[in-house]
Tab-separated table of C-alpha atoms and ligand atoms in Angstrom:
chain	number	residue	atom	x	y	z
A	28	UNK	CA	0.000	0.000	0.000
A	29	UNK	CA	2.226	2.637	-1.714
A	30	UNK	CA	1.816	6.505	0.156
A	31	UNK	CA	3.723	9.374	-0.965
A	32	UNK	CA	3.996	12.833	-1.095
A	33	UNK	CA	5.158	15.264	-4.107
A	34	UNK	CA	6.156	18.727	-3.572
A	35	UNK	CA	5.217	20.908	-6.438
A	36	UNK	CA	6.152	24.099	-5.516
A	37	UNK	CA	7.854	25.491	-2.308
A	38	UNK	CA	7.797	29.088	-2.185
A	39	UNK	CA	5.571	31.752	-0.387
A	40	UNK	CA	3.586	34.576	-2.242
A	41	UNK	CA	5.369	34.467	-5.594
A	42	UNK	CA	8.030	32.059	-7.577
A	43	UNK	CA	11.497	32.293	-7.815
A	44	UNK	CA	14.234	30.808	-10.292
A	45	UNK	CA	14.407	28.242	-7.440
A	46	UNK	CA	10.686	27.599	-6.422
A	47	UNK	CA	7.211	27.569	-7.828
A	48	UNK	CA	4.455	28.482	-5.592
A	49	UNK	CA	2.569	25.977	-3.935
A	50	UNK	CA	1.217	22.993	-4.762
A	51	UNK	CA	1.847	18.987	-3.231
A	52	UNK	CA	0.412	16.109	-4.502
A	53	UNK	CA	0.106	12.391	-2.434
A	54	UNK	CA	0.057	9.713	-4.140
A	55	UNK	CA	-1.512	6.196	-2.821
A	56	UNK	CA	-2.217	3.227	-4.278
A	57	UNK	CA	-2.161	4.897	-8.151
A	58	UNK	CA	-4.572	7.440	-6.823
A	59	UNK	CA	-3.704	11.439	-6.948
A	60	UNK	CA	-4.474	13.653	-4.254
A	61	UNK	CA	-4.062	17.680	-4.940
A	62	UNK	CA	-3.222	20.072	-2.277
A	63	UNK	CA	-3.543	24.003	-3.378
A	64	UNK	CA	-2.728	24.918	-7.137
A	65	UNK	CA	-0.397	27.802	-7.335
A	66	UNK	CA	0.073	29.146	-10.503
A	67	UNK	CA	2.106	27.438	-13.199
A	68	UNK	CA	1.294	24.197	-10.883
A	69	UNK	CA	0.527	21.928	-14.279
A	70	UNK	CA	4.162	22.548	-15.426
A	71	UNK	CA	5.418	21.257	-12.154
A	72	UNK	CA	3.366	18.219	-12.814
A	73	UNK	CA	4.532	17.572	-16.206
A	74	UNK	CA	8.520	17.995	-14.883
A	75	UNK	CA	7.768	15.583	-12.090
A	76	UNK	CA	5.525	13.154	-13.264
A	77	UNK	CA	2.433	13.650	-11.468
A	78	UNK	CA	-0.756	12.354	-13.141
A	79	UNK	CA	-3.374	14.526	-14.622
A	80	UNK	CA	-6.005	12.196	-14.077
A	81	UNK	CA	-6.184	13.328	-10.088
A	82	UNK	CA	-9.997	13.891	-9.394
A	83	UNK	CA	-9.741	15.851	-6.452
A	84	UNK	CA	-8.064	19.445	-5.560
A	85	UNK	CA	-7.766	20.269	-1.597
A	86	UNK	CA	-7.448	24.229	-1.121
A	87	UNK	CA	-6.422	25.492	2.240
A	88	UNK	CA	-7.710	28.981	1.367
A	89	UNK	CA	-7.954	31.580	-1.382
A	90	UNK	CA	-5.131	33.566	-1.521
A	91	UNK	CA	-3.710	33.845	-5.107
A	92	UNK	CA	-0.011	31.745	-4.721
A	93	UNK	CA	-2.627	28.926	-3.584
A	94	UNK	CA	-5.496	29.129	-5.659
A	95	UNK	CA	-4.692	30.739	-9.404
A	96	UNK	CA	-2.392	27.710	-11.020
A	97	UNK	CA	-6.500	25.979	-10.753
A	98	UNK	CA	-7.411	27.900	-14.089
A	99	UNK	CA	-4.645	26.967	-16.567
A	100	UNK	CA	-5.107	23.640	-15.311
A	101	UNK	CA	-8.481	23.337	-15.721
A	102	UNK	CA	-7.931	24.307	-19.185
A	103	UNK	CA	-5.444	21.659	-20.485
A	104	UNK	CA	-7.521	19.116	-19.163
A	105	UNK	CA	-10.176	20.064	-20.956
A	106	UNK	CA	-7.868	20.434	-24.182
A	107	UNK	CA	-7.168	16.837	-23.416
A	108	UNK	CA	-10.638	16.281	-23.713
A	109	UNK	CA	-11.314	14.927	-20.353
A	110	UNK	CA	-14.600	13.584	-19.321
A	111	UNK	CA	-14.108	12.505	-15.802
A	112	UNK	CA	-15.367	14.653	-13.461
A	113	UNK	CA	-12.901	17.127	-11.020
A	114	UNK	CA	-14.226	18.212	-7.350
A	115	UNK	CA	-13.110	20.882	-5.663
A	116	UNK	CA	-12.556	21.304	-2.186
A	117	UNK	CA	-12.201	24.251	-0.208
A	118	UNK	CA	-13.199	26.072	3.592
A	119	UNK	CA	-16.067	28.065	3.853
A	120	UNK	CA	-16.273	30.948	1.522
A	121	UNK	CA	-14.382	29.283	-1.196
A	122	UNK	CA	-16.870	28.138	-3.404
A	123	UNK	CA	-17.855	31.780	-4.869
A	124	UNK	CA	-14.004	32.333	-5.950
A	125	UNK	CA	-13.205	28.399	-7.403
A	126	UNK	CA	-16.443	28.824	-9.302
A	127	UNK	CA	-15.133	31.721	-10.922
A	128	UNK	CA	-11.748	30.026	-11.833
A	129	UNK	CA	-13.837	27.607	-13.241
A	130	UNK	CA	-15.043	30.191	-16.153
A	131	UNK	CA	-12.316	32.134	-16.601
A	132	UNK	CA	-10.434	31.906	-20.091
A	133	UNK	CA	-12.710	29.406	-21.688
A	134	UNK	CA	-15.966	29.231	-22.327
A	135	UNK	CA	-17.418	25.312	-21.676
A	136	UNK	CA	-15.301	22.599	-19.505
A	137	UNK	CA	-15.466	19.215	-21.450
A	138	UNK	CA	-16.015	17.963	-18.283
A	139	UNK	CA	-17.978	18.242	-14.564
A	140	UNK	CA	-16.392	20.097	-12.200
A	141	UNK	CA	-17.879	19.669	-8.784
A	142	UNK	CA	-16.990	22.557	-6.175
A	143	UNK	CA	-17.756	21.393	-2.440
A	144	UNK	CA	-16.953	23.330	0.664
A	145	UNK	CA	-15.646	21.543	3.882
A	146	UNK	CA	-15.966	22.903	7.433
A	147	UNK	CA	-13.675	22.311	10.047
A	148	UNK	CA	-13.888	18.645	11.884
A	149	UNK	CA	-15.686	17.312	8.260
A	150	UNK	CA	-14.426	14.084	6.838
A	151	UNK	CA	-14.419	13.292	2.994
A	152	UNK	CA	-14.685	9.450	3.512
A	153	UNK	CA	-12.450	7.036	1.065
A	154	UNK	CA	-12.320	3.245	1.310
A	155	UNK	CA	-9.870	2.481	3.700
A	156	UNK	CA	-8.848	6.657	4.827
A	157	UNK	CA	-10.363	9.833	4.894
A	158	UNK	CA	-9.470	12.994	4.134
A	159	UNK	CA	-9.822	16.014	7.268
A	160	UNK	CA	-10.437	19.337	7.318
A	161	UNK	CA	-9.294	21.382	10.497
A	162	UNK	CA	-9.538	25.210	11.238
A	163	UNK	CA	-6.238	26.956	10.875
A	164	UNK	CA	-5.236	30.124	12.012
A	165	UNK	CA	-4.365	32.498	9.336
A	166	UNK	CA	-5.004	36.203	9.378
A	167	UNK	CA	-8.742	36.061	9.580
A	168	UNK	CA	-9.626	34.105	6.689
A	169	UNK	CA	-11.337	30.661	6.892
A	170	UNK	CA	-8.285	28.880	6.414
A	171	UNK	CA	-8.073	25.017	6.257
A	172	UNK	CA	-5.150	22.127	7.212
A	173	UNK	CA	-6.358	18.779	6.017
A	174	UNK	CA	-4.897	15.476	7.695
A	175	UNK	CA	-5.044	12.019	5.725
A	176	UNK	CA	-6.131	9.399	7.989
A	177	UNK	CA	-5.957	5.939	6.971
A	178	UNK	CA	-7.761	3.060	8.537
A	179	UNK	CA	-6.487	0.590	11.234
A	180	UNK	CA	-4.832	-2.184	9.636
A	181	UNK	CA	-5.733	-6.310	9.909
A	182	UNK	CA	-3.429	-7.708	12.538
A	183	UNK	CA	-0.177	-9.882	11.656
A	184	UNK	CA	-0.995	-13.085	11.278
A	185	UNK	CA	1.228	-16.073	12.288
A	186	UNK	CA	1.822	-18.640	9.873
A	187	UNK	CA	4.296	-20.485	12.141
A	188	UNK	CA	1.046	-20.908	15.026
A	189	UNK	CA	-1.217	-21.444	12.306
A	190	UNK	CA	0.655	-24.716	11.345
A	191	UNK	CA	1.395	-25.755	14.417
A	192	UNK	CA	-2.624	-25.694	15.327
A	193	UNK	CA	-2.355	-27.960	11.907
A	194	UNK	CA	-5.109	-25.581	10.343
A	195	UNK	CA	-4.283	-25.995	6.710
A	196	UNK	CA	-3.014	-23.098	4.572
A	197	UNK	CA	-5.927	-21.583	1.921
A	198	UNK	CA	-8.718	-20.227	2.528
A	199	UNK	CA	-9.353	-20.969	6.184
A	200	UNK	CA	-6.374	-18.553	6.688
A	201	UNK	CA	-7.451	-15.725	5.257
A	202	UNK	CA	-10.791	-16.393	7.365
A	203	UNK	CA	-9.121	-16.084	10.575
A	204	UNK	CA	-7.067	-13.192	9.848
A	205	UNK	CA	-10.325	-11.019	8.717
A	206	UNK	CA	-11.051	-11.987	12.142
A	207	UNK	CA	-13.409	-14.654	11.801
A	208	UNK	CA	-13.755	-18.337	13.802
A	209	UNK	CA	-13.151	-21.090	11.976
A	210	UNK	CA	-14.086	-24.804	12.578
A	211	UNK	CA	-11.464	-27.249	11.468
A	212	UNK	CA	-12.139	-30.821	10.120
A	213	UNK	CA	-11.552	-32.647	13.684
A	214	UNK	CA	-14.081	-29.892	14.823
A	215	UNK	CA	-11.797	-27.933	16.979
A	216	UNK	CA	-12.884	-24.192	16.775
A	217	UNK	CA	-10.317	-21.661	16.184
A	218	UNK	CA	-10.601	-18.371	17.508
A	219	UNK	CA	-8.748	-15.144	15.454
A	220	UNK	CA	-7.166	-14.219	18.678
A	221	UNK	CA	-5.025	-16.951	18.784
A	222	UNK	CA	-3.747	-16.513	15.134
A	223	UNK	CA	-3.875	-12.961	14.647
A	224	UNK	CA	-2.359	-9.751	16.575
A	225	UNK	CA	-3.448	-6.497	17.434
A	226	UNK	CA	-4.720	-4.522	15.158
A	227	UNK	CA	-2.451	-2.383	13.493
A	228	UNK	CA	-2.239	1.645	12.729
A	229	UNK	CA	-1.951	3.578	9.409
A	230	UNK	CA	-0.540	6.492	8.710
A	231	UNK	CA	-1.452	9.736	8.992
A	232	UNK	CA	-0.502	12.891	6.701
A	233	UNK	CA	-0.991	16.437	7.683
A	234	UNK	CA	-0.996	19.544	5.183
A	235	UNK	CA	-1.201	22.811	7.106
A	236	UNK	CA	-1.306	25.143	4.507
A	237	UNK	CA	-0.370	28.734	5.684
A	238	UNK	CA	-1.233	29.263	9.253
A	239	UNK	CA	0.099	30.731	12.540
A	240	UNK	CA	1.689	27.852	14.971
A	241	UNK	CA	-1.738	26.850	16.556
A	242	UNK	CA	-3.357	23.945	18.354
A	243	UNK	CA	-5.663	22.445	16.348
A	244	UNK	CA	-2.603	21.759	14.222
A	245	UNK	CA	-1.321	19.970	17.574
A	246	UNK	CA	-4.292	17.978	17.602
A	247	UNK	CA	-5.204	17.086	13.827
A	248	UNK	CA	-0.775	15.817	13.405
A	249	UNK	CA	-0.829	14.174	16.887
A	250	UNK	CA	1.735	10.887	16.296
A	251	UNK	CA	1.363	11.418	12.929
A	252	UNK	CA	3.684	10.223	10.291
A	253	UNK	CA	4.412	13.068	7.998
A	254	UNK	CA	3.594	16.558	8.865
A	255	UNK	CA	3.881	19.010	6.236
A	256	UNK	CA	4.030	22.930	8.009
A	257	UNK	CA	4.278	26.074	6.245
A	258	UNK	CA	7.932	28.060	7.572
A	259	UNK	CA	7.388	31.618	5.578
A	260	UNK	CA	10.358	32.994	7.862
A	261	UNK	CA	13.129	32.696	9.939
A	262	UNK	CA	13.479	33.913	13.427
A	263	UNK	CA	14.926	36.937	12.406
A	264	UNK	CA	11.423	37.860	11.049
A	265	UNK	CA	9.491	36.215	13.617
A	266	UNK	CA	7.523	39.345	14.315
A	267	UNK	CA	6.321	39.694	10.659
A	268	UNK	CA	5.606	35.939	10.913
A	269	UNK	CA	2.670	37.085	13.308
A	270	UNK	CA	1.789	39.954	11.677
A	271	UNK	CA	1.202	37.996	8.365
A	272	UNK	CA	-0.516	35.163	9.526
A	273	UNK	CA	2.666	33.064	8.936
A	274	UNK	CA	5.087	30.586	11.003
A	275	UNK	CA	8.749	30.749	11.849
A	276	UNK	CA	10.675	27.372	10.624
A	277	UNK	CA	11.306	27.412	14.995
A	278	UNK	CA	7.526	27.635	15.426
A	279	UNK	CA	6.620	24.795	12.995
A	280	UNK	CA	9.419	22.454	14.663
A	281	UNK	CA	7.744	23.415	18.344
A	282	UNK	CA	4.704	22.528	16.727
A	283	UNK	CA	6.108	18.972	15.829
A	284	UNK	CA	7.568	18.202	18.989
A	285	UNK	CA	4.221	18.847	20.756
A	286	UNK	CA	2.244	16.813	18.526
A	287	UNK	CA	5.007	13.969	18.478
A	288	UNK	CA	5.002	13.493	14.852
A	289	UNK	CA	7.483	10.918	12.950
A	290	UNK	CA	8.944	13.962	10.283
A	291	UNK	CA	8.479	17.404	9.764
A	292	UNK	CA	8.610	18.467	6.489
A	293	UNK	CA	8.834	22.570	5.814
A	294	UNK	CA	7.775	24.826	2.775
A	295	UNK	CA	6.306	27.733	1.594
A	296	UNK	CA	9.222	29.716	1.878
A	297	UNK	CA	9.694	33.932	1.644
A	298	UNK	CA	11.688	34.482	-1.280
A	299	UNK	CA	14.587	35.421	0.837
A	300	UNK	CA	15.295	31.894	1.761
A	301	UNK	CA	14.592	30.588	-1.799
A	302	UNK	CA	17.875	29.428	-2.624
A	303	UNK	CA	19.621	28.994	0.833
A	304	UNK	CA	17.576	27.833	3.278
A	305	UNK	CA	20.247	26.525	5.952
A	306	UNK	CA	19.438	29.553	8.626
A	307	UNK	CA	15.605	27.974	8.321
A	308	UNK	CA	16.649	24.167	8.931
A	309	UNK	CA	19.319	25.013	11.648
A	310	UNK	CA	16.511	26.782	13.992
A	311	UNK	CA	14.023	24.121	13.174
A	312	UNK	CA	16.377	21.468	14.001
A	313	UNK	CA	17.483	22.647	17.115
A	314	UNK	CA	13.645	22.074	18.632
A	315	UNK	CA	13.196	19.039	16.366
A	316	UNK	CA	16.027	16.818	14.966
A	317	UNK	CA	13.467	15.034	12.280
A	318	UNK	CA	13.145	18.396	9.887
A	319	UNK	CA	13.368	17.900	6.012
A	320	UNK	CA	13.505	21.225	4.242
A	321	UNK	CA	11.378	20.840	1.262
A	322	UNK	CA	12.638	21.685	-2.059
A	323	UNK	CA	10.322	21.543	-5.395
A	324	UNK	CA	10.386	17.970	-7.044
A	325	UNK	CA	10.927	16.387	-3.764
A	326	UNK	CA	9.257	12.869	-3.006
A	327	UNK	CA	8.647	11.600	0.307
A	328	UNK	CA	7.801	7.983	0.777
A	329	UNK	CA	5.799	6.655	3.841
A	330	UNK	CA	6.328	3.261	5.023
A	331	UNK	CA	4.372	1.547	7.577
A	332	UNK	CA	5.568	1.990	10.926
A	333	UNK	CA	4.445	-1.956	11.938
B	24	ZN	ZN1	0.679	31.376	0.844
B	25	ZN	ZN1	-2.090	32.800	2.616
């Protein structure tokens, strides 16, 4: 059960040589998940192989480095001549603007685009995860993170006990480890709990967007895998961090330690740090040694922990 994460673009407010603005994908099990859609976001996609055929488009809010890459991409689908449909997610507020990127520059979309707003605490429910939004705090606006929650996992199960008990492998071990008794021949009944162990965590994924360092980020990234802050500045500008709505690369790692996440991963960088972001991971690593400063192109695999 393959889970990744793409970094499209990296950098705050506007692009650099170094950085396009930004934009992640995940990627699990073949399917694409879109977080915000800076502008020129489809090139990004093209240089690092991410698939067009993603049906869903996460925005964290509605300022324009987030939000205006949505329109050329909208249109090169539809050159393509897709049919499938594309949703649209997005916090309160959002639909009024995304609806409008939907018309601009072209008359008719070859295919349905679905806009759907999320409020805070709301789950979009998949198979075996689901997607959650969670109020952030970001000057005012209705501002989203969104964490991806997979399911608990099956149990192991133990061959080596299963033979021993003399059940025969097939079918009656794939029974027991969905947790089901079984009755053997000799009419001994087995019960899962002697085959099969606790059940088993997956991983969690959280996207902050741009926000100040604030609980609820605590909460939604709590033991979580992978969490994915924005760092706008360095603690040399940590009082126009707060004025902006923004976080310090320090804040985000404080932020990490408290929720006792696996890896911090930082972006959404001022232009300043665009090419040389050292200043940015030494402060962040001082509060939290498991920082990854993220860079456009960058892939991030998740393995499971058990
Ligand atoms: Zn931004
Ligand atoms: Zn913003």
């Amino acid at each position: 059960m393959s889970l990744s994460i793409r970094l499209l673009g990296t950098s705050a407010s506007r692009p650099t040589i170094e950085r396009n603005v930004s934009s992640l994908a995940i990627q699990r099990e073949g399917e694409t998940f879109m977080f915000d859609c800076g502008e020129g976001t489809q090139r990004q996609m093209m240089r690092y192989g991410v698939s067009f055929a993603l049906e869903d488009i996460f925005f964290t809010h509605m300022h324009a480095d987030h939000v205006l890459g949505v329109i050329g991409l909208i249109r090169t689908m539809a050159l393509q001549g897709r049919e499938e449909r594309l949703r649209l997610w997005g916090p309160r507020g959002s639909a009024r603007v995304l609806r409008r990127a939907e018309g601009l520059g072209f008359e008719r979309s070859t295919f349905p685009i679905e806009v759907l707003e999320i409020d805070p605490g709301q789950r979009v429910e998949r198979k075996d995860f689901a997607i959650v939004g969670f109020a952030v705090d970001h000057r005012g606006s209705a501002s989203l993170g969104y964490a991806l929650v997979e399911s608990e996992r099956k149990g192991r199960f133990n061959p080596d006990r299963a033979r021993e008990l003399g059940i025969p492998e097939g079918p009656l071990w794939g029974q027991i480890h969905r947790g089901n008794p079984v009755m053997l021949p000799d009419g001994r009944v087995i019960e899962p709990s002697e085959l099969v162990g606790p059940r088993r965590p997956g991983r969690t994924v959280v996207v902050t967007g741009d926000t100040r360092p604030c609980p609820a980020t605590i909460e939604a990234s709590r033991d979580a895998d992978l969490l994915i802050h924005e760092a706008t500045f360095g603690d040399e500008e940590a009082a126009r961090a707060m004025e902006t709505g923004h976080s310090t690369a320090r804040e985000a790692a404080e932020v990490a330690r408290e929720a006792g996440v696996r890896r911090l991963l930082l972006t959404h960088f001022s232009a300043r740090y665009s090419r040389d972001a050292v200043d940015l991971e030494r402060e962040a690593k001082t509060v939290f040694a498991e920082t990854v400063i993220g860079k456009d192109g960058m892939e991030i695999e998740l393995a499971f922990e058990s």
